[in-house]
mmCIF file of C-alpha atoms in Angstrom:
data_model
loop_
_atom_site.group_PDB
_atom_site.id
_atom_site.type_symbol
_atom_site.label_atom_id
_atom_site.label_comp_id
_atom_site.label_asym_id
_atom_site.label_seq_id
_atom_site.Cartn_x
_atom_site.Cartn_y
_atom_site.Cartn_z
ATOM 1 C CA UNK A 1276 193.174 -46.162 4.491
ATOM 2 C CA UNK A 1277 194.445 -43.617 7.163
ATOM 3 C CA UNK A 1278 196.207 -41.987 4.631
ATOM 4 C CA UNK A 1279 193.082 -41.481 2.904
ATOM 5 C CA UNK A 1280 190.762 -40.434 5.610
ATOM 6 C CA UNK A 1281 193.562 -37.872 6.834
ATOM 7 C CA UNK A 1282 193.406 -36.618 3.154
ATOM 8 C CA UNK A 1283 189.761 -36.383 2.525
ATOM 9 C CA UNK A 1284 189.658 -34.047 5.954
ATOM 10 C CA UNK A 1285 192.141 -32.130 4.972
ATOM 11 C CA UNK A 1286 190.356 -31.088 1.503
ATOM 12 C CA UNK A 1287 186.964 -31.163 2.373
ATOM 13 C CA UNK A 1288 185.624 -28.079 1.460
ATOM 14 C CA UNK A 1289 183.395 -28.006 4.661
ATOM 15 C CA UNK A 1290 185.690 -26.575 7.848
ATOM 16 C CA UNK A 1291 186.781 -28.746 10.015
ATOM 17 C CA UNK A 1292 187.974 -28.781 13.702
ATOM 18 C CA UNK A 1293 189.115 -31.301 16.479
ATOM 19 C CA UNK A 1294 189.950 -30.539 19.732
ATOM 20 C CA UNK A 1295 190.773 -32.670 22.862
ATOM 21 C CA UNK A 1296 188.123 -32.776 25.557
ATOM 22 C CA UNK A 1297 190.034 -31.583 28.492
ATOM 23 C CA UNK A 1298 187.087 -29.294 30.226
ATOM 24 C CA UNK A 1299 188.860 -27.349 32.491
ATOM 25 C CA UNK A 1300 190.209 -23.861 31.992
ATOM 26 C CA UNK A 1301 189.201 -22.495 28.962
ATOM 27 C CA UNK A 1302 188.364 -25.704 27.808
ATOM 28 C CA UNK A 1303 189.483 -28.135 24.929
ATOM 29 C CA UNK A 1304 191.807 -26.765 22.616
ATOM 30 C CA UNK A 1305 192.630 -27.359 19.109
ATOM 31 C CA UNK A 1306 194.791 -29.794 17.721
ATOM 32 C CA UNK A 1307 193.476 -30.210 14.470
ATOM 33 C CA UNK A 1308 192.332 -27.872 11.559
ATOM 34 C CA UNK A 1309 192.011 -28.060 7.945
ATOM 35 C CA UNK A 1310 192.532 -25.662 4.813
ATOM 36 C CA UNK A 1311 188.680 -24.977 4.797
ATOM 37 C CA UNK A 1312 188.813 -23.868 8.487
ATOM 38 C CA UNK A 1313 192.083 -21.761 7.548
ATOM 39 C CA UNK A 1314 190.468 -19.527 5.017
ATOM 40 C CA UNK A 1315 187.319 -19.144 6.824
ATOM 41 C CA UNK A 1316 189.306 -17.727 9.846
ATOM 42 C CA UNK A 1317 191.722 -15.598 8.251
ATOM 43 C CA UNK A 1318 194.495 -17.802 10.649
ATOM 44 C CA UNK A 1319 197.339 -19.963 9.758
ATOM 45 C CA UNK A 1320 197.172 -23.670 11.046
ATOM 46 C CA UNK A 1321 199.834 -22.767 13.255
ATOM 47 C CA UNK A 1322 198.294 -19.990 14.690
ATOM 48 C CA UNK A 1323 195.202 -22.171 15.610
ATOM 49 C CA UNK A 1324 196.962 -25.438 17.048
ATOM 50 C CA UNK A 1325 197.339 -25.254 20.944
ATOM 51 C CA UNK A 1326 194.904 -22.673 20.990
ATOM 52 C CA UNK A 1327 190.980 -22.521 22.868
ATOM 53 C CA UNK A 1328 188.448 -22.222 19.964
ATOM 54 C CA UNK A 1329 187.314 -18.939 21.883
ATOM 55 C CA UNK A 1330 189.704 -17.155 20.086
ATOM 56 C CA UNK A 1331 187.442 -17.101 17.538
ATOM 57 C CA UNK A 1332 184.685 -15.676 19.534
ATOM 58 C CA UNK A 1333 184.391 -11.941 20.309
ATOM 59 C CA UNK A 1334 181.427 -9.381 21.918
ATOM 60 C CA UNK A 1335 178.871 -10.245 19.788
ATOM 61 C CA UNK A 1336 179.054 -13.808 19.924
ATOM 62 C CA UNK A 1337 175.808 -14.986 21.419
ATOM 63 C CA UNK A 1338 176.713 -16.300 25.005
ATOM 64 C CA UNK A 1339 173.217 -18.196 25.463
ATOM 65 C CA UNK A 1340 174.736 -20.395 22.388
ATOM 66 C CA UNK A 1341 177.971 -20.851 24.168
ATOM 67 C CA UNK A 1342 176.642 -21.811 27.499
ATOM 68 C CA UNK A 1343 174.581 -24.507 25.401
ATOM 69 C CA UNK A 1344 177.821 -25.622 23.605
ATOM 70 C CA UNK A 1345 179.456 -25.749 27.025
ATOM 71 C CA UNK A 1346 176.746 -28.136 28.542
ATOM 72 C CA UNK A 1347 176.664 -30.301 25.470
ATOM 73 C CA UNK A 1348 180.629 -30.981 26.039
ATOM 74 C CA UNK A 1349 180.462 -31.586 29.905
ATOM 75 C CA UNK A 1350 177.466 -34.294 29.093
ATOM 76 C CA UNK A 1351 178.808 -35.783 26.157
ATOM 77 C CA UNK A 1352 175.610 -34.824 24.148
ATOM 78 C CA UNK A 1353 176.159 -33.847 20.329
ATOM 79 C CA UNK A 1354 175.937 -30.068 19.567
ATOM 80 C CA UNK A 1355 174.026 -27.891 16.361
ATOM 81 C CA UNK A 1356 173.947 -23.965 16.478
ATOM 82 C CA UNK A 1357 174.385 -21.195 14.949
ATOM 83 C CA UNK A 1358 176.942 -18.106 16.446
ATOM 84 C CA UNK A 1359 178.619 -15.065 15.196
ATOM 85 C CA UNK A 1360 182.509 -15.330 15.270
ATOM 86 C CA UNK A 1361 185.581 -13.411 14.407
ATOM 87 C CA UNK A 1362 188.058 -13.619 11.929
ATOM 88 C CA UNK A 1363 191.317 -12.822 12.480
ATOM 89 C CA UNK A 1364 191.180 -9.535 10.723
ATOM 90 C CA UNK A 1365 188.327 -8.529 13.362
ATOM 91 C CA UNK A 1366 185.570 -9.151 10.720
ATOM 92 C CA UNK A 1367 182.536 -11.086 11.909
ATOM 93 C CA UNK A 1368 180.647 -14.205 10.248
ATOM 94 C CA UNK A 1369 177.813 -16.484 10.532
ATOM 95 C CA UNK A 1370 179.134 -19.737 11.454
ATOM 96 C CA UNK A 1371 176.643 -22.889 11.568
ATOM 97 C CA UNK A 1372 178.474 -25.707 13.557
ATOM 98 C CA UNK A 1373 178.132 -29.332 14.265
ATOM 99 C CA UNK A 1374 179.872 -31.024 17.125
ATOM 100 C CA UNK A 1375 180.413 -34.323 18.191
ATOM 101 C CA UNK A 1376 182.192 -36.277 20.699
ATOM 102 C CA UNK A 1377 184.493 -38.783 19.786
ATOM 103 C CA UNK A 1378 185.044 -41.710 22.299
ATOM 104 C CA UNK A 1379 187.766 -44.226 22.847
ATOM 105 C CA UNK A 1380 187.415 -48.025 23.261
ATOM 106 C CA UNK A 1381 186.537 -47.631 26.348
ATOM 107 C CA UNK A 1382 183.561 -45.068 25.839
ATOM 108 C CA UNK A 1383 185.730 -42.120 27.438
ATOM 109 C CA UNK A 1384 185.214 -39.259 25.345
ATOM 110 C CA UNK A 1385 188.795 -38.368 24.219
ATOM 111 C CA UNK A 1386 187.985 -35.482 21.397
ATOM 112 C CA UNK A 1387 185.291 -33.378 19.663
ATOM 113 C CA UNK A 1388 184.875 -33.190 15.765
ATOM 114 C CA UNK A 1389 183.466 -29.483 14.804
ATOM 115 C CA UNK A 1390 182.022 -29.591 11.116
ATOM 116 C CA UNK A 1391 181.791 -25.784 10.236
ATOM 117 C CA UNK A 1392 180.079 -24.056 7.499
ATOM 118 C CA UNK A 1393 179.974 -19.898 6.996
ATOM 119 C CA UNK A 1394 176.409 -18.780 6.396
ATOM 120 C CA UNK A 1395 177.120 -15.158 6.125
ATOM 121 C CA UNK A 1396 175.392 -14.997 2.514
ATOM 122 C CA UNK A 1397 172.282 -16.779 3.820
ATOM 123 C CA UNK A 1398 171.586 -14.872 7.100
ATOM 124 C CA UNK A 1399 172.295 -11.792 5.543
ATOM 125 C CA UNK A 1400 169.765 -12.295 2.720
ATOM 126 C CA UNK A 1401 167.173 -13.432 5.737
ATOM 127 C CA UNK A 1402 168.094 -10.391 7.733
ATOM 128 C CA UNK A 1403 167.538 -7.854 4.142
ATOM 129 C CA UNK A 1404 164.512 -10.336 3.783
ATOM 130 C CA UNK A 1405 163.215 -9.322 7.198
ATOM 131 C CA UNK A 1406 163.911 -5.737 6.604
ATOM 132 C CA UNK A 1407 162.312 -5.883 3.014
ATOM 133 C CA UNK A 1408 159.207 -7.127 4.515
ATOM 134 C CA UNK A 1409 159.156 -4.823 7.705
ATOM 135 C CA UNK A 1410 159.374 -1.981 5.138
ATOM 136 C CA UNK A 1411 156.601 -3.010 3.100
ATOM 137 C CA UNK A 1412 154.189 -3.985 6.105
ATOM 138 C CA UNK A 1413 154.804 0.045 6.937
ATOM 139 C CA UNK A 1414 153.516 0.730 3.305
ATOM 140 C CA UNK A 1415 149.961 1.886 2.498
ATOM 141 C CA UNK A 1416 150.299 -0.187 -0.829
ATOM 142 C CA UNK A 1417 149.072 -3.427 -0.848
ATOM 143 C CA UNK A 1418 152.020 -6.015 -2.015
ATOM 144 C CA UNK A 1419 151.613 -9.433 -3.084
ATOM 145 C CA UNK A 1420 154.292 -11.550 -4.236
ATOM 146 C CA UNK A 1421 154.167 -14.806 -6.171
ATOM 147 C CA UNK A 1422 156.671 -17.372 -7.597
ATOM 148 C CA UNK A 1423 157.184 -18.112 -11.130
ATOM 149 C CA UNK A 1424 153.698 -20.641 -10.580
ATOM 150 C CA UNK A 1425 152.002 -18.131 -9.373
ATOM 151 C CA UNK A 1426 152.076 -19.442 -5.919
ATOM 152 C CA UNK A 1427 151.726 -16.574 -3.552
ATOM 153 C CA UNK A 1428 155.190 -16.516 -1.267
ATOM 154 C CA UNK A 1429 154.637 -12.908 0.606
ATOM 155 C CA UNK A 1430 152.187 -10.681 1.034
ATOM 156 C CA UNK A 1431 152.525 -7.723 3.536
ATOM 157 C CA UNK A 1432 149.964 -6.239 6.516
ATOM 158 C CA UNK A 1433 148.146 -3.807 3.677
ATOM 159 C CA UNK A 1434 147.035 -6.955 1.532
ATOM 160 C CA UNK A 1435 145.864 -9.073 4.448
ATOM 161 C CA UNK A 1436 143.818 -5.883 5.838
ATOM 162 C CA UNK A 1437 142.579 -5.252 2.068
ATOM 163 C CA UNK A 1438 141.800 -8.842 1.233
ATOM 164 C CA UNK A 1439 140.396 -10.032 4.140
ATOM 165 C CA UNK A 1440 142.972 -12.959 4.435
ATOM 166 C CA UNK A 1441 145.622 -13.372 7.080
ATOM 167 C CA UNK A 1442 148.955 -14.532 5.480
ATOM 168 C CA UNK A 1443 148.450 -18.045 6.598
ATOM 169 C CA UNK A 1444 145.771 -18.361 4.741
ATOM 170 C CA UNK A 1445 147.269 -16.721 1.199
ATOM 171 C CA UNK A 1446 150.650 -18.094 1.562
ATOM 172 C CA UNK A 1447 150.654 -21.189 -1.013
ATOM 173 C CA UNK A 1448 147.467 -20.208 -2.772
ATOM 174 C CA UNK A 1449 147.214 -18.668 -5.879
ATOM 175 C CA UNK A 1450 145.811 -15.238 -6.631
ATOM 176 C CA UNK A 1451 142.722 -16.478 -9.252
ATOM 177 C CA UNK A 1452 142.127 -19.328 -7.196
ATOM 178 C CA UNK A 1453 141.194 -17.461 -3.529
ATOM 179 C CA UNK A 1454 140.649 -13.943 -4.757
ATOM 180 C CA UNK A 1455 138.871 -14.436 -8.223
ATOM 181 C CA UNK A 1456 135.271 -12.685 -8.217
ATOM 182 C CA UNK A 1457 133.996 -14.157 -11.142
ATOM 183 C CA UNK A 1458 133.088 -10.462 -12.437
ATOM 184 C CA UNK A 1459 135.568 -10.273 -15.233
ATOM 185 C CA UNK A 1460 135.625 -12.233 -18.707
ATOM 186 C CA UNK A 1461 138.316 -14.781 -19.141
ATOM 187 C CA UNK A 1462 139.415 -12.170 -21.720
ATOM 188 C CA UNK A 1463 140.361 -10.133 -19.081
ATOM 189 C CA UNK A 1464 143.029 -12.865 -17.547
ATOM 190 C CA UNK A 1465 143.860 -13.908 -20.943
ATOM 191 C CA UNK A 1466 145.531 -9.988 -21.400
ATOM 192 C CA UNK A 1467 147.104 -10.686 -18.151
ATOM 193 C CA UNK A 1468 149.060 -13.095 -19.050
ATOM 194 C CA UNK A 1469 149.737 -12.117 -22.661
ATOM 195 C CA UNK A 1470 151.513 -8.983 -21.049
ATOM 196 C CA UNK A 1471 153.576 -10.562 -18.794
ATOM 197 C CA UNK A 1472 154.637 -13.638 -20.890
ATOM 198 C CA UNK A 1473 155.786 -10.614 -23.728
ATOM 199 C CA UNK A 1474 157.341 -8.989 -20.556
ATOM 200 C CA UNK A 1475 155.238 -5.933 -20.078
ATOM 201 C CA UNK A 1476 153.795 -4.768 -16.848
ATOM 202 C CA UNK A 1477 150.080 -5.192 -16.568
ATOM 203 C CA UNK A 1478 148.105 -2.609 -14.778
ATOM 204 C CA UNK A 1479 144.260 -2.769 -14.218
ATOM 205 C CA UNK A 1480 141.109 -2.143 -11.930
ATOM 206 C CA UNK A 1481 140.672 -5.777 -10.484
ATOM 207 C CA UNK A 1482 137.213 -7.063 -8.906
ATOM 208 C CA UNK A 1483 138.511 -8.979 -6.140
ATOM 209 C CA UNK A 1484 136.837 -11.415 -3.786
ATOM 210 C CA UNK A 1485 136.971 -10.559 -0.105
ATOM 211 C CA UNK A 1486 137.276 -13.323 2.841
ATOM 212 C CA UNK A 1487 133.550 -12.112 3.473
ATOM 213 C CA UNK A 1488 132.538 -13.143 0.644
ATOM 214 C CA UNK A 1489 131.980 -9.498 -1.060
ATOM 215 C CA UNK A 1490 133.979 -7.718 -3.633
ATOM 216 C CA UNK A 1491 136.205 -5.139 -3.274
ATOM 217 C CA UNK A 1492 137.926 -2.938 -6.567
ATOM 218 C CA UNK A 1493 141.925 -2.709 -6.748
ATOM 219 C CA UNK A 1494 144.199 -0.957 -8.760
ATOM 220 C CA UNK A 1495 146.742 -3.108 -9.349
ATOM 221 C CA UNK A 1496 150.053 -3.126 -11.046
ATOM 222 C CA UNK A 1497 151.831 -6.526 -11.788
ATOM 223 C CA UNK A 1498 155.528 -7.267 -13.049
ATOM 224 C CA UNK A 1499 157.822 -10.153 -13.596
ATOM 225 C CA UNK A 1500 161.115 -10.148 -11.627
ATOM 226 C CA UNK A 1501 164.049 -11.774 -13.112
ATOM 227 C CA UNK A 1502 167.452 -12.645 -12.012
ATOM 228 C CA UNK A 1503 171.116 -11.699 -13.305
ATOM 229 C CA UNK A 1504 170.625 -14.662 -15.757
ATOM 230 C CA UNK A 1505 167.347 -13.684 -17.205
ATOM 231 C CA UNK A 1506 165.572 -16.480 -15.608
ATOM 232 C CA UNK A 1507 161.946 -15.505 -14.708
ATOM 233 C CA UNK A 1508 161.516 -15.581 -10.543
ATOM 234 C CA UNK A 1509 158.590 -14.197 -8.871
ATOM 235 C CA UNK A 1510 156.075 -11.646 -10.060
ATOM 236 C CA UNK A 1511 155.101 -8.742 -7.851
ATOM 237 C CA UNK A 1512 151.688 -6.751 -7.560
ATOM 238 C CA UNK A 1513 151.539 -3.302 -6.170
ATOM 239 C CA UNK A 1514 147.650 -2.859 -5.339
ATOM 240 C CA UNK A 1515 145.389 -0.241 -3.960
ATOM 241 C CA UNK A 1516 141.824 -0.438 -2.410
ATOM 242 C CA UNK A 1517 139.905 1.996 -4.511
ATOM 243 C CA UNK A 1518 136.339 0.712 -3.540
ATOM 244 C CA UNK A 1519 135.484 3.857 -1.958
ATOM 245 C CA UNK A 1520 136.281 6.307 -4.979
ATOM 246 C CA UNK A 1521 134.622 3.582 -7.062
ATOM 247 C CA UNK A 1522 131.437 3.658 -4.964
ATOM 248 C CA UNK A 1523 131.532 7.244 -5.102
ATOM 249 C CA UNK A 1524 132.082 7.792 -9.022
ATOM 250 C CA UNK A 1525 128.855 5.322 -8.812
ATOM 251 C CA UNK A 1526 126.876 7.522 -6.861
ATOM 252 C CA UNK A 1527 127.736 10.618 -9.013
ATOM 253 C CA UNK A 1528 127.135 8.554 -12.146
ATOM 254 C CA UNK A 1529 123.958 7.280 -10.748
ATOM 255 C CA UNK A 1530 122.972 10.965 -9.365
ATOM 256 C CA UNK A 1531 123.623 12.173 -12.914
ATOM 257 C CA UNK A 1532 121.584 9.369 -14.767
ATOM 258 C CA UNK A 1533 118.680 9.433 -12.207
ATOM 259 C CA UNK A 1534 115.684 11.419 -12.142
ATOM 260 C CA UNK A 1535 115.667 12.928 -8.271
ATOM 261 C CA UNK A 1536 111.935 12.400 -7.667
ATOM 262 C CA UNK A 1537 111.666 9.096 -9.089
ATOM 263 C CA UNK A 1538 114.615 7.282 -9.724
ATOM 264 C CA UNK A 1539 113.921 6.334 -13.131
ATOM 265 C CA UNK A 1540 116.514 7.353 -15.605
ATOM 266 C CA UNK A 1541 116.386 11.316 -16.481
ATOM 267 C CA UNK A 1542 116.287 12.473 -20.241
ATOM 268 C CA UNK A 1543 119.618 12.623 -20.538
ATOM 269 C CA UNK A 1544 120.439 8.970 -19.720
ATOM 270 C CA UNK A 1545 116.868 7.970 -21.775
ATOM 271 C CA UNK A 1546 118.423 10.036 -24.891
ATOM 272 C CA UNK A 1547 121.890 7.925 -24.387
ATOM 273 C CA UNK A 1548 119.595 4.349 -24.229
ATOM 274 C CA UNK A 1549 117.579 5.818 -27.204
ATOM 275 C CA UNK A 1550 121.227 6.337 -29.348
ATOM 276 C CA UNK A 1551 122.186 2.758 -27.999
ATOM 277 C CA UNK A 1552 118.910 1.103 -29.565
ATOM 278 C CA UNK A 1553 118.858 3.392 -32.487
ATOM 279 C CA UNK A 1554 122.639 1.695 -33.371
ATOM 280 C CA UNK A 1555 121.574 -1.752 -32.292
ATOM 281 C CA UNK A 1556 118.465 -1.488 -34.922
ATOM 282 C CA UNK A 1557 120.679 -0.229 -37.698
ATOM 283 C CA UNK A 1558 123.697 -2.400 -37.141
ATOM 284 C CA UNK A 1559 122.055 -5.706 -36.250
ATOM 285 C CA UNK A 1560 118.358 -5.215 -36.927
ATOM 286 C CA UNK A 1561 117.193 -5.156 -33.183
ATOM 287 C CA UNK A 1562 113.960 -4.010 -33.327
ATOM 288 C CA UNK A 1563 112.328 -1.557 -30.387
ATOM 289 C CA UNK A 1564 109.300 0.197 -29.359
ATOM 290 C CA UNK A 1565 108.571 3.139 -27.875
ATOM 291 C CA UNK A 1566 105.707 4.116 -25.193
ATOM 292 C CA UNK A 1567 105.292 7.242 -23.915
ATOM 293 C CA UNK A 1568 102.514 7.823 -20.993
ATOM 294 C CA UNK A 1569 101.337 10.728 -19.669
ATOM 295 C CA UNK A 1570 99.498 11.345 -16.541
ATOM 296 C CA UNK A 1571 95.795 12.428 -17.298
ATOM 297 C CA UNK A 1572 94.683 16.076 -15.911
ATOM 298 C CA UNK A 1573 97.883 16.392 -14.016
ATOM 299 C CA UNK A 1574 98.093 19.930 -13.895
ATOM 300 C CA UNK A 1575 94.225 19.927 -12.349
ATOM 301 C CA UNK A 1576 95.886 17.136 -9.698
ATOM 302 C CA UNK A 1577 98.802 20.022 -8.809
ATOM 303 C CA UNK A 1578 96.238 22.989 -8.561
ATOM 304 C CA UNK A 1579 93.713 21.025 -6.797
ATOM 305 C CA UNK A 1580 95.623 19.290 -4.258
ATOM 306 C CA UNK A 1581 99.093 20.504 -4.538
ATOM 307 C CA UNK A 1582 102.543 20.195 -5.548
ATOM 308 C CA UNK A 1583 103.557 17.317 -2.956
ATOM 309 C CA UNK A 1584 100.505 15.560 -3.777
ATOM 310 C CA UNK A 1585 101.473 15.336 -7.640
ATOM 311 C CA UNK A 1586 105.010 14.381 -6.727
ATOM 312 C CA UNK A 1587 102.800 11.463 -4.780
ATOM 313 C CA UNK A 1588 101.335 10.874 -7.914
ATOM 314 C CA UNK A 1589 104.234 10.876 -10.175
ATOM 315 C CA UNK A 1590 106.450 8.428 -7.903
ATOM 316 C CA UNK A 1591 103.359 5.854 -8.025
ATOM 317 C CA UNK A 1592 103.235 6.140 -11.658
ATOM 318 C CA UNK A 1593 106.664 5.647 -11.611
ATOM 319 C CA UNK A 1594 106.653 2.280 -9.420
ATOM 320 C CA UNK A 1595 104.395 0.884 -11.534
ATOM 321 C CA UNK A 1596 106.138 1.360 -14.838
ATOM 322 C CA UNK A 1597 109.078 0.061 -12.812
ATOM 323 C CA UNK A 1598 107.569 -3.072 -12.254
ATOM 324 C CA UNK A 1599 105.689 -3.086 -15.004
ATOM 325 C CA UNK A 1600 108.663 -3.292 -17.724
ATOM 326 C CA UNK A 1601 111.060 -5.273 -15.472
ATOM 327 C CA UNK A 1602 113.718 -6.265 -17.855
ATOM 328 C CA UNK A 1603 111.788 -5.526 -21.066
ATOM 329 C CA UNK A 1604 113.587 -2.178 -21.322
ATOM 330 C CA UNK A 1605 114.337 0.661 -19.859
ATOM 331 C CA UNK A 1606 111.850 3.547 -17.960
ATOM 332 C CA UNK A 1607 112.678 7.209 -18.514
ATOM 333 C CA UNK A 1608 110.764 10.561 -16.805
ATOM 334 C CA UNK A 1609 110.559 12.220 -20.015
ATOM 335 C CA UNK A 1610 109.625 15.276 -18.392
ATOM 336 C CA UNK A 1611 106.928 16.380 -16.200
ATOM 337 C CA UNK A 1612 103.821 14.263 -15.752
ATOM 338 C CA UNK A 1613 105.602 12.391 -18.892
ATOM 339 C CA UNK A 1614 107.383 9.071 -18.796
ATOM 340 C CA UNK A 1615 108.938 7.060 -21.665
ATOM 341 C CA UNK A 1616 109.283 3.358 -22.008
ATOM 342 C CA UNK A 1617 112.196 2.198 -24.113
ATOM 343 C CA UNK A 1618 111.154 -1.427 -25.008
ATOM 344 C CA UNK A 1619 113.664 -3.909 -26.668
ATOM 345 C CA UNK A 1620 111.420 -6.558 -28.033
ATOM 346 C CA UNK A 1621 110.507 -7.225 -31.778
ATOM 347 C CA UNK A 1622 106.954 -8.674 -30.902
ATOM 348 C CA UNK A 1623 104.498 -5.950 -30.892
ATOM 349 C CA UNK A 1624 101.885 -7.665 -29.392
ATOM 350 C CA UNK A 1625 103.969 -7.994 -26.546
ATOM 351 C CA UNK A 1626 104.418 -4.228 -26.498
ATOM 352 C CA UNK A 1627 100.830 -3.359 -26.282
ATOM 353 C CA UNK A 1628 100.076 -5.692 -23.548
ATOM 354 C CA UNK A 1629 102.932 -3.998 -21.634
ATOM 355 C CA UNK A 1630 101.219 -0.811 -22.206
ATOM 356 C CA UNK A 1631 97.664 -2.134 -21.355
ATOM 357 C CA UNK A 1632 98.981 -3.901 -18.205
ATOM 358 C CA UNK A 1633 100.852 -0.825 -16.826
ATOM 359 C CA UNK A 1634 97.495 1.354 -17.612
ATOM 360 C CA UNK A 1635 95.008 -0.724 -15.821
ATOM 361 C CA UNK A 1636 97.638 -0.965 -12.680
ATOM 362 C CA UNK A 1637 97.665 2.938 -12.857
ATOM 363 C CA UNK A 1638 93.934 3.158 -12.854
ATOM 364 C CA UNK A 1639 93.927 0.546 -9.715
ATOM 365 C CA UNK A 1640 96.369 2.792 -7.986
ATOM 366 C CA UNK A 1641 94.644 5.700 -5.529
ATOM 367 C CA UNK A 1642 96.624 8.271 -3.550
ATOM 368 C CA UNK A 1643 94.913 8.837 -0.079
ATOM 369 C CA UNK A 1644 94.946 12.799 -0.743
ATOM 370 C CA UNK A 1645 94.290 12.545 -4.688
ATOM 371 C CA UNK A 1646 92.077 9.122 -5.096
ATOM 372 C CA UNK A 1647 92.365 7.652 -8.124
ATOM 373 C CA UNK A 1648 93.747 8.823 -11.653
ATOM 374 C CA UNK A 1649 94.728 7.711 -14.946
ATOM 375 C CA UNK A 1650 97.257 7.125 -17.952
ATOM 376 C CA UNK A 1651 96.717 7.614 -21.535
ATOM 377 C CA UNK A 1652 99.893 5.809 -23.725
ATOM 378 C CA UNK A 1653 101.020 6.266 -27.213
ATOM 379 C CA UNK A 1654 102.975 3.156 -28.679
ATOM 380 C CA UNK A 1655 104.985 3.365 -31.972
ATOM 381 C CA UNK A 1656 107.342 0.466 -33.063
ATOM 382 C CA UNK A 1657 110.694 1.457 -35.306
ATOM 383 C CA UNK A 1658 110.730 1.162 -39.010
ATOM 384 C CA UNK A 1659 113.163 -0.045 -41.379
ATOM 385 C CA UNK A 1660 116.084 3.206 -41.136
ATOM 386 C CA UNK A 1661 113.451 5.044 -38.996
ATOM 387 C CA UNK A 1662 115.423 7.791 -36.806
ATOM 388 C CA UNK A 1663 114.754 7.935 -33.468
ATOM 389 C CA UNK A 1664 113.060 11.633 -33.689
ATOM 390 C CA UNK A 1665 110.945 10.207 -36.272
ATOM 391 C CA UNK A 1666 110.005 7.544 -33.848
ATOM 392 C CA UNK A 1667 109.316 9.748 -31.100
ATOM 393 C CA UNK A 1668 107.191 11.819 -32.922
ATOM 394 C CA UNK A 1669 104.797 9.055 -34.136
ATOM 395 C CA UNK A 1670 104.658 7.777 -30.381
ATOM 396 C CA UNK A 1671 103.771 11.083 -29.305
ATOM 397 C CA UNK A 1672 101.171 11.282 -32.098
ATOM 398 C CA UNK A 1673 99.670 8.038 -30.334
ATOM 399 C CA UNK A 1674 99.545 9.698 -27.144
ATOM 400 C CA UNK A 1675 97.493 12.172 -28.373
ATOM 401 C CA UNK A 1676 95.386 9.865 -30.104
ATOM 402 C CA UNK A 1677 94.726 8.406 -26.804
ATOM 403 C CA UNK A 1678 93.949 11.685 -25.105
ATOM 404 C CA UNK A 1679 91.931 12.993 -28.031
ATOM 405 C CA UNK A 1680 90.003 9.162 -27.825
ATOM 406 C CA UNK A 1681 89.095 9.970 -23.909
ATOM 407 C CA UNK A 1682 92.126 9.528 -22.069
ATOM 408 C CA UNK A 1683 92.959 6.122 -20.069
ATOM 409 C CA UNK A 1684 93.462 4.270 -22.906
ATOM 410 C CA UNK A 1685 96.570 2.789 -25.425
ATOM 411 C CA UNK A 1686 96.858 4.014 -28.984
ATOM 412 C CA UNK A 1687 98.965 2.419 -31.557
ATOM 413 C CA UNK A 1688 100.365 4.718 -33.866
ATOM 414 C CA UNK A 1689 98.732 4.476 -37.517
ATOM 415 C CA UNK A 1690 102.027 3.466 -39.296
ATOM 416 C CA UNK A 1691 102.660 0.130 -37.160
ATOM 417 C CA UNK A 1692 98.453 -0.518 -37.330
#
């Protein structure tokens, strides 16, 4: 059995060292070492035996660790630690070691057994990871890394700032579970999975949920990472917060499509809405109607009370039309004192009811300087295969009928009567 144990110790892949327990002078000396320890240190067995383990230490070896080691040896406690040691050729290696006292039959410590492992690769990998994390944390771009199952394993400071979540609340979560805002259709995420599954990068603008409950826009690029064997290990996402840019674009878009005075759609946006309605009518048979409304005697209001009074009247009319129409369609300032309502409903009776309601609501309004004013309205419902231009002419003709009949009334084009 003794021979078996000796062979097992000598052939162990772990580096083993046995010293005596003499704590005087330089301390214990090496009485046994196996082949693994010789290979790790670069010394032959004969060069180690009878020497102090201190021969493996050097200027960069942490004195605090050595002091802790000596205290454990002197008190007979086990020791576990990590230190930087030196090989015979002067190169360094990181050592993880465990030292246990060996007691004789009287309980007296006679030897110390040290089991040692070279963990240089692990320490260097950790140092590289910390260096990479430090570099990523200095980047203005937000970085998120997940494992192959999409669990978050790393975020940099920029990502914490962008999302509002500290790393401690993100790690272990999946991006979809904590950042998904609900603004995207399921097909958006389907495209993401297909692209990554095909080994392609996925680039898109994401609308994510901030920790405060709000939404932010992030331009993101997501790529799969594979090891040297081609096995998928991680996904990395590089993101940039573009919320401010999107807000500016939305403001510019709003300004380009809205009438500055009333806030209604301007004529250009109204023409685009008409075009969409015509396409829907031709492709899907979705009917729509137009209401052209005109403020009665508006020139007289401007002439008698001034243009500022006229502007107030237009704003009042715009508010009535906007509130009255609601989600039934779009309201457009068509030009001057003329407004266009694009109503998306197949029921002509509903369109006529809407026109009458807003006429009555405007008649009930009053401006402090102008007093009461009224509205005339012309209604036309699209006919099969009718072009927008023809429909507009019929609605305008109906408006003329309302004006000719005395104003402050609703008229329906004769082709829809």
